[in-house]
CSV table of C-alpha atoms and ligand atoms in Angstrom, one decimal:
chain,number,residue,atom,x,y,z
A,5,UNK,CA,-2.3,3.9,18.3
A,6,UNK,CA,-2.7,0.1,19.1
A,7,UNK,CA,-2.8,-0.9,15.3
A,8,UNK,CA,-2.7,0.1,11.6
A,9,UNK,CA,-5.9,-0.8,10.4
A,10,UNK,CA,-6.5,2.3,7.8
A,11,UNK,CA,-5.2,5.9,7.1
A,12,UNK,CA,-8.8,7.0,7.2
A,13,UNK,CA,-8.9,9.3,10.0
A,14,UNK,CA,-5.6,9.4,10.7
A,15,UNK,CA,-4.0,12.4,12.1
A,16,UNK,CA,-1.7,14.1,10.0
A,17,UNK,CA,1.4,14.7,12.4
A,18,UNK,CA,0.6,10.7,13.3
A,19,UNK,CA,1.3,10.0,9.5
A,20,UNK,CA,4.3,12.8,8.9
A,21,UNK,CA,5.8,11.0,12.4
A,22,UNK,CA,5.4,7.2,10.2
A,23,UNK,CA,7.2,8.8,7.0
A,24,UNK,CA,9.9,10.9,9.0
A,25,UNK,CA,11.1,7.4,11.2
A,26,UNK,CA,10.6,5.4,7.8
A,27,UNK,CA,12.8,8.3,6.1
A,28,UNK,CA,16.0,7.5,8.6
A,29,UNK,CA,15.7,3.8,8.2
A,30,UNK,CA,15.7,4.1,4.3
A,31,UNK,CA,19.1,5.8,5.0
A,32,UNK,CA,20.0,3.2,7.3
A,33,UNK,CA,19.3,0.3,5.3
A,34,UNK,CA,21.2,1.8,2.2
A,35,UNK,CA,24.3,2.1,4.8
A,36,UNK,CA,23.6,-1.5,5.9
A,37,UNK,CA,23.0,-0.1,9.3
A,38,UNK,CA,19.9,-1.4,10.7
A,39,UNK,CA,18.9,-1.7,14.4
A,40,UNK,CA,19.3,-4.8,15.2
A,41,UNK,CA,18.1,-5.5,18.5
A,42,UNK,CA,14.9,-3.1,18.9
A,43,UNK,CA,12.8,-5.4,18.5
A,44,UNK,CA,14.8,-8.3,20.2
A,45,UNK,CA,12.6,-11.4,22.1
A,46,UNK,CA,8.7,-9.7,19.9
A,47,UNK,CA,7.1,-12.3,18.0
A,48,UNK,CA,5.9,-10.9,14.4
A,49,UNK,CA,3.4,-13.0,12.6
A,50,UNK,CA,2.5,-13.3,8.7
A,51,UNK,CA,-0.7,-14.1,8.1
A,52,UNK,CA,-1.7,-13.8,4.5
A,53,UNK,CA,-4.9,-15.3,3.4
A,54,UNK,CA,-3.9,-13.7,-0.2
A,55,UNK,CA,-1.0,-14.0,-2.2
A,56,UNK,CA,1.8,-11.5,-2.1
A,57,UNK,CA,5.3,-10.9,-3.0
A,58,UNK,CA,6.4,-7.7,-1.7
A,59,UNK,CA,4.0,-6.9,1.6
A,60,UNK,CA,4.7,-10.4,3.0
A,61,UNK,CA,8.6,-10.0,2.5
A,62,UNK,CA,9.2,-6.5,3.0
A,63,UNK,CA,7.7,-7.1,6.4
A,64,UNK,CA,9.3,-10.1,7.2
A,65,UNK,CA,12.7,-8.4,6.0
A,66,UNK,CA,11.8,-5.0,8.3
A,67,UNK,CA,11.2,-7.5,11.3
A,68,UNK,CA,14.2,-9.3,11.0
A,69,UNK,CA,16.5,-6.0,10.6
A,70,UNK,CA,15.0,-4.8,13.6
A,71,UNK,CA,15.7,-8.3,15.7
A,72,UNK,CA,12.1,-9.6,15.9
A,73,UNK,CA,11.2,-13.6,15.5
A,74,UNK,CA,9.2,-13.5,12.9
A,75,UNK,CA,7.1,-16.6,11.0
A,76,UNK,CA,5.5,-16.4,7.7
A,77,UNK,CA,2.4,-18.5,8.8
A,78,UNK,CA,1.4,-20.8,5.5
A,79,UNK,CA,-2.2,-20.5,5.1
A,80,UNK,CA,-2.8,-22.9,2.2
A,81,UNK,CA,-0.9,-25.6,4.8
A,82,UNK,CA,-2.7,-24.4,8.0
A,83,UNK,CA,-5.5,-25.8,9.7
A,84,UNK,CA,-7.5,-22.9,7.8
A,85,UNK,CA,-7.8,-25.7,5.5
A,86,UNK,CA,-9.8,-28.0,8.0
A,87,UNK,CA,-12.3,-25.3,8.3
A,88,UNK,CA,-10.9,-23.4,11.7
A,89,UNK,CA,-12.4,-19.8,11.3
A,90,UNK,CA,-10.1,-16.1,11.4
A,91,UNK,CA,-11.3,-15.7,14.7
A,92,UNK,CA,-10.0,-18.7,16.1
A,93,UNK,CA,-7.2,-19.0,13.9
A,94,UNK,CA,-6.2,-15.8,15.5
A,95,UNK,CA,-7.0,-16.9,19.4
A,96,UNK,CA,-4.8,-19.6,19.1
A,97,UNK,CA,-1.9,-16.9,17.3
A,98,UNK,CA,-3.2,-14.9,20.2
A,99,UNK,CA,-2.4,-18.3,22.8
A,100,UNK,CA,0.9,-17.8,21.8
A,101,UNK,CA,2.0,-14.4,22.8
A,102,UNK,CA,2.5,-12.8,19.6
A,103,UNK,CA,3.6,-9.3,19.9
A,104,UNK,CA,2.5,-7.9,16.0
A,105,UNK,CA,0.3,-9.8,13.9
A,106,UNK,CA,0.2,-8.7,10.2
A,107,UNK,CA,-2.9,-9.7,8.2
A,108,UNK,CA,-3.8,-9.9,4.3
A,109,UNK,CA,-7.7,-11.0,3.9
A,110,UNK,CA,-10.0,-11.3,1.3
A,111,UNK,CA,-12.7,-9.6,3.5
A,112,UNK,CA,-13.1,-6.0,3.6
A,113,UNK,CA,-12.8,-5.3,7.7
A,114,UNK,CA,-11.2,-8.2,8.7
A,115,UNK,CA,-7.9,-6.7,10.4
A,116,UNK,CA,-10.3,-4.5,12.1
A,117,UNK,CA,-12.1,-7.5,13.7
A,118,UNK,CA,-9.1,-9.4,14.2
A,119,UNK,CA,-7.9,-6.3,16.4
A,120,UNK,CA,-10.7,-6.6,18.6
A,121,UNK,CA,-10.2,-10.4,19.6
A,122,UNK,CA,-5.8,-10.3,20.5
A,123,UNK,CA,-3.9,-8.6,22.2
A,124,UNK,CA,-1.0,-8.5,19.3
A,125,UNK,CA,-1.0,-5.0,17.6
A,126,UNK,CA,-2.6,-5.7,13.9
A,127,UNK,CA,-1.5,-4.5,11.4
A,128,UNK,CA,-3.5,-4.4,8.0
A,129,UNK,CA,-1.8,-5.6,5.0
A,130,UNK,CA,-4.4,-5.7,2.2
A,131,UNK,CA,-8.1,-6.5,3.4
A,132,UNK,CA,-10.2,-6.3,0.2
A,133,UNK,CA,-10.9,-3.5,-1.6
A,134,UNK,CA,-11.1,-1.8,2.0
A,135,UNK,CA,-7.3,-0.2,2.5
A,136,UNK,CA,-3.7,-1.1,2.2
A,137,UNK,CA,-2.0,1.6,4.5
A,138,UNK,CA,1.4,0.6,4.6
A,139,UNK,CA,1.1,0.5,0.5
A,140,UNK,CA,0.1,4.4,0.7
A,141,UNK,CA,2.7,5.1,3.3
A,142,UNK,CA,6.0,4.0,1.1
A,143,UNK,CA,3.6,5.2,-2.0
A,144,UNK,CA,4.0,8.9,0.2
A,145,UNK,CA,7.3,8.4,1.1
A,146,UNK,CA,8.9,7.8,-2.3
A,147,UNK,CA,6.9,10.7,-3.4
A,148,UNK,CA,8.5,13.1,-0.9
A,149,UNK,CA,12.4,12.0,-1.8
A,150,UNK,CA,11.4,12.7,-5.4
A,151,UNK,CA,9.6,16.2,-5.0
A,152,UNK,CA,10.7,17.2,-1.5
A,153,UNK,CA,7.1,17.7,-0.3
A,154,UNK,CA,3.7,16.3,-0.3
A,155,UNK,CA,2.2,19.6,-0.3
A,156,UNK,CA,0.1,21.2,-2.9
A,157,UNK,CA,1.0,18.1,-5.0
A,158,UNK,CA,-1.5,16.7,-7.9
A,159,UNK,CA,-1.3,13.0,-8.1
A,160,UNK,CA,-3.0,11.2,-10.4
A,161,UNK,CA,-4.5,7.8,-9.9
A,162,UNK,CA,-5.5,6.0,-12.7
A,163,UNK,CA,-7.3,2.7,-13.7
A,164,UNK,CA,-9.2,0.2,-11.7
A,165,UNK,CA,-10.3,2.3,-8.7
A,166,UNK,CA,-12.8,0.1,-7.8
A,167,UNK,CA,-11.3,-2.4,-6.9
A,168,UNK,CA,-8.4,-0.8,-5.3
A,169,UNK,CA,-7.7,-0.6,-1.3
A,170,UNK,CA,-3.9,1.2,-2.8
A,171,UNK,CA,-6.1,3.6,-4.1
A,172,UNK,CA,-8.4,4.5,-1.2
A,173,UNK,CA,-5.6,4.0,1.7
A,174,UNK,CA,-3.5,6.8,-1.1
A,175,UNK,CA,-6.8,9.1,-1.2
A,176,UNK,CA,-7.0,9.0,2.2
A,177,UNK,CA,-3.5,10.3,3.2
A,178,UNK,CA,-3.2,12.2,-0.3
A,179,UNK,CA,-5.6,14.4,1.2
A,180,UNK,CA,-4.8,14.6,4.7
A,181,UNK,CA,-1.6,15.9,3.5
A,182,UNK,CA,-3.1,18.9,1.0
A,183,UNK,CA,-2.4,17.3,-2.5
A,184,UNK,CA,-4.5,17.6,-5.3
A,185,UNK,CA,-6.2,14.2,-5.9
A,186,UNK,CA,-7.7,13.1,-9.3
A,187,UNK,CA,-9.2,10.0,-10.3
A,188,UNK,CA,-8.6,8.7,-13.6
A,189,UNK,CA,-10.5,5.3,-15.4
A,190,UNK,CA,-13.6,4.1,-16.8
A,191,UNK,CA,-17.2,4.8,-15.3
A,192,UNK,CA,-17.5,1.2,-14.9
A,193,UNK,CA,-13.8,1.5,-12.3
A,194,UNK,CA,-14.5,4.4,-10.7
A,195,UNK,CA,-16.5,4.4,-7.1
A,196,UNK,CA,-19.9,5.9,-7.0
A,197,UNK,CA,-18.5,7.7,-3.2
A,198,UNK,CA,-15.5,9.2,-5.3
A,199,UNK,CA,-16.6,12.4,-5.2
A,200,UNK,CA,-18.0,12.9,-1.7
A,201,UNK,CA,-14.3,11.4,-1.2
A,202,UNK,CA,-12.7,15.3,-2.0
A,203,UNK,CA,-11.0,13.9,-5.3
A,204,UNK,CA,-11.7,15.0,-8.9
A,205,UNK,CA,-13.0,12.3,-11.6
A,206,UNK,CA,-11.6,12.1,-15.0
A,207,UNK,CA,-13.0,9.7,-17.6
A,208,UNK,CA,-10.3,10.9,-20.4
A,209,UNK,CA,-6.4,9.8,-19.5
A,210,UNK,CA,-5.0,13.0,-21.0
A,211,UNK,CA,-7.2,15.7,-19.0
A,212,UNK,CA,-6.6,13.6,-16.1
A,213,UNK,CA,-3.1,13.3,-16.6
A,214,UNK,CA,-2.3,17.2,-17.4
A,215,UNK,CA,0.1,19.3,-15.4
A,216,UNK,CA,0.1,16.1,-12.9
A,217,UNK,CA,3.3,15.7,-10.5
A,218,UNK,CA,2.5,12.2,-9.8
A,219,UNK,CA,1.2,9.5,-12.0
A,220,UNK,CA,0.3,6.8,-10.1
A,221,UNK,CA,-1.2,3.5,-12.1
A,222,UNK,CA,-3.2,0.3,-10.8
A,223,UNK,CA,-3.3,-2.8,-11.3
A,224,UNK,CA,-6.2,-4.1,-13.7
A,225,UNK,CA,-7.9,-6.7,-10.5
A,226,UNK,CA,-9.8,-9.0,-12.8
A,227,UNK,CA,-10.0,-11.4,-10.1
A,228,UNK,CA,-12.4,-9.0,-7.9
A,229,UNK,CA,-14.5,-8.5,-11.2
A,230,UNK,CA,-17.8,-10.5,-12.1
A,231,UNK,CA,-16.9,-12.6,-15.0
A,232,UNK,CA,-19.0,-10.7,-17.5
A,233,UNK,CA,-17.6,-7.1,-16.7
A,234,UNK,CA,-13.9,-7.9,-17.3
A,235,UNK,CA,-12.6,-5.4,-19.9
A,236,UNK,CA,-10.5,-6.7,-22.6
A,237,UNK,CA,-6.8,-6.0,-22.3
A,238,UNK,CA,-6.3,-4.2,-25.7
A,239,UNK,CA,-9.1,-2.5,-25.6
A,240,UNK,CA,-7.9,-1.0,-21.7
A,241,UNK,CA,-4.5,-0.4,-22.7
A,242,UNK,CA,-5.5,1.8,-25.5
A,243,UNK,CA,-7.7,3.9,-23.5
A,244,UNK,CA,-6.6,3.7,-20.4
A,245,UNK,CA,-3.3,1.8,-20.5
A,246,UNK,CA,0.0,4.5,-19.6
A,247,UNK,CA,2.5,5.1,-23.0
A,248,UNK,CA,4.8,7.6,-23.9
A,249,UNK,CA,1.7,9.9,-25.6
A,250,UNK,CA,-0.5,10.2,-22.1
A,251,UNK,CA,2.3,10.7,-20.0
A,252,UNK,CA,3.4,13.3,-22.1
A,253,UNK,CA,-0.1,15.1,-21.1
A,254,UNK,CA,1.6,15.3,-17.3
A,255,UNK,CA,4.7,17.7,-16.1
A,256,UNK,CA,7.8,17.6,-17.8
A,257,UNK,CA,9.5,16.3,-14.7
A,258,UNK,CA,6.0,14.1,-13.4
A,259,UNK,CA,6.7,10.5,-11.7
A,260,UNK,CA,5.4,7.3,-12.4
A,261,UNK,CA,4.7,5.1,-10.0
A,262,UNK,CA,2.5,1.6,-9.8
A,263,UNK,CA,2.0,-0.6,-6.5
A,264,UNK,CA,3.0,-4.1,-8.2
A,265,UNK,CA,2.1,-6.6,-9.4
A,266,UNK,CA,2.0,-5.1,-12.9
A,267,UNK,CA,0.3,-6.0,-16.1
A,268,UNK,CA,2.6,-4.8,-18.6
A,269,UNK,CA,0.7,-4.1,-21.7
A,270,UNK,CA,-2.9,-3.7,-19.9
A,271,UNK,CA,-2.3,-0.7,-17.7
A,272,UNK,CA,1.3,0.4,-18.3
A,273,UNK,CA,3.7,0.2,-21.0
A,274,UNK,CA,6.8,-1.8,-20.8
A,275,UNK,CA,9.2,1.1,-21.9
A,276,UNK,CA,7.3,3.4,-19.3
A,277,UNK,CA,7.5,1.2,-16.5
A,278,UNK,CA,11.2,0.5,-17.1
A,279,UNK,CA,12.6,4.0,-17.7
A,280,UNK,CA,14.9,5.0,-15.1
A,281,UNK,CA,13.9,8.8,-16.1
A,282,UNK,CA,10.3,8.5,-15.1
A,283,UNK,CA,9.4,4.9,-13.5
A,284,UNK,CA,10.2,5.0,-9.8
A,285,UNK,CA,8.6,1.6,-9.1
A,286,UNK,CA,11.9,0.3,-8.0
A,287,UNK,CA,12.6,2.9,-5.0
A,288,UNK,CA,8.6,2.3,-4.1
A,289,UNK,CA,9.7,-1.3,-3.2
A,290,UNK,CA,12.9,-0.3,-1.3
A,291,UNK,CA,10.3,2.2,0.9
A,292,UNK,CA,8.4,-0.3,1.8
A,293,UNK,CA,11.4,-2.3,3.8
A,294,UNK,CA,11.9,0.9,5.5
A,295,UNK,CA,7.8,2.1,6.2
A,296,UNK,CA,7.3,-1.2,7.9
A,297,UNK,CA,10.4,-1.1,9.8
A,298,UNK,CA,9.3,2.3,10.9
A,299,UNK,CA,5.2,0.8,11.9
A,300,UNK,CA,6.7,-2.2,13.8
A,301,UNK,CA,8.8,0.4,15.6
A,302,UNK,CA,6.2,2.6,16.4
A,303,UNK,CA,3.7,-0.2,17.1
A,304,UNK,CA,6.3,-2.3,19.0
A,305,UNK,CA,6.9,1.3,21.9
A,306,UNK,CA,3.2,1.6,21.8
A,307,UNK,CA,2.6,-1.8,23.2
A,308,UNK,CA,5.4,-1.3,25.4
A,309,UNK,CA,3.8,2.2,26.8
A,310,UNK,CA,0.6,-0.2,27.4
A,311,UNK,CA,1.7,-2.9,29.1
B,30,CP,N1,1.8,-3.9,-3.7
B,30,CP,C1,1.6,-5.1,-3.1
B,30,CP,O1,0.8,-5.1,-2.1
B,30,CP,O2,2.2,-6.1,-3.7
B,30,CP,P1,2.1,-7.7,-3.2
B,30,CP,O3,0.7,-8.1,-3.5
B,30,CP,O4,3.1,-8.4,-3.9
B,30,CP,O5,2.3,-7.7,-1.7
């Protein structure tokens, strides 16, 4: 593969190759042992038409621990602002022999086109509600140190489905990797495709949530939402929001998990989110250093191989 553009479709040896390279780097980064000259003289570009705190630095962090230039491209201060278009934008990135070029956009399918236009390997970091794949790769990751396996699994994923591409990029390689996959939010959240998708839909947080392995929350996106169909905050937390009596509903030993950025109070409690017992939130951010060293690797020897 050229790019990462979705887990849709994606073979599963392709994916269990991703976590298995991304599994020795987490262990190399905790000994402070990173290789630092893999990706010595390759030009990694940020381009993020949307704000982020953890995709933009964990990849700028997993390029520069494996030796890559790397430059966080400003959009709000590019000439994006002067009314140059993405696809130009990206022939002049293109002009200047960028190696990897990672994109966040607004616009469902945007990575995709960009991919058809450079010669960089593209890699999709957020476009729309469309996919997130490197999310759903440290998402799997951190879910394997915890249980061992992916297999035979139920996870969980509750709230604003709608809206999510965590959600769909995590269907997608849930299910390509045999766990159980449930749905859990409000009609008005959940995707009219869901079901053709292979998951289960739950309405109710409890039934959702029992015997679950994994429960995996979203973040409320009111900023995707018409103005009129924004639910309020109490009223979501106390259906749908995760506390100490739904979680109770899932296994004894279940995990919580939740992309960031949170809500605290709206979709998951404060005490929830911050107990070291349940909440792995924190190790889902240290995967994601280590998933996108392991995709700029992998990318990186596939451009080699082609050239
Ligand atoms: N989970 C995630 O994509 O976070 P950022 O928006 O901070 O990158």
């Amino acid at each position: 593969h050229r790019h990462l553009l979705a887990l849709q479709g994606l073979e599963p040896p392709y994916i269990a190759e991703l976590l298995d390279l991304a599994e020795s780097y987490a262990l190399l980064n905790r000994g402070g042992k990173a290789q630092r000259d893999l990706l010595r003289g390759r030009t990694l570009i940020n381009l993020f038409f949307e704000d982020s705190t953890r995709t933009r630095t964990s990849f700028e962090l997993a390029g520069k621990r494996l030796g890559a230039d790397v430059i966080n491209m400003s959009v709000s201060t590019s000439s994006v602002n002067k009314g140059e278009t993405l696809l130009d934008t990206a022939a002049t990135l293109n002009a200047m022999q960028t190696d990897l070029l990672v994109i966040r956009h607004s616009q469902s399918g945007a990575p995709a086109l960009l991919s058809q236009k450079v010669d960089a390997g593209v890699i999709n970091a957020g476009d729309g509600t469309h996919e997130h794949p490197t999310q759903a790769l440290l998402d799997a990751l951190t879910i394997r140190r915890r249980k061992g396996t992916l297999e035979n699994l139920t996870v969980a994923i509750c709230g604003d489905v709608l809206h999510s591409r965590v959600a769909r990029s995590n269907i997608h390689l849930l299910l390509a990797m045999n766990c159980r996959v449930r749905i859990v939010g409000p009609p008005t959240l959940i995707p009219a495709e869901a079901e053709a998708l292979g998951v289960e839909v739950f309405h109710d947080m409890r039934a959702g949530l029992k015997d679950a392995d994994v429960v995996m929350m979203l973040r409320l996106q009111k900023e995707r939402m018409q103005g009129g169909l924004v639910p309020s905050a109490r009223e979501f937390f106390r259906f749908y929001g995760l506390d100490a009596a739904k979680l109770r509903h899932a296994k004894p030993d279940a995990i919580v998990m939740h992309p960031g950025p949170m809500n605290r109070g709206v979709e998951i409690d404060s005490a929830i989110a911050d107990d070291p017992a349940r909440s792995v939130i924190g190790e889902q951010v240290e995967m994601g250093v280590a998933v996108r060293m392991a995709v700029l690797d992998v990318l990186a020897q596939n451009r080699r191989r082609n050239s």
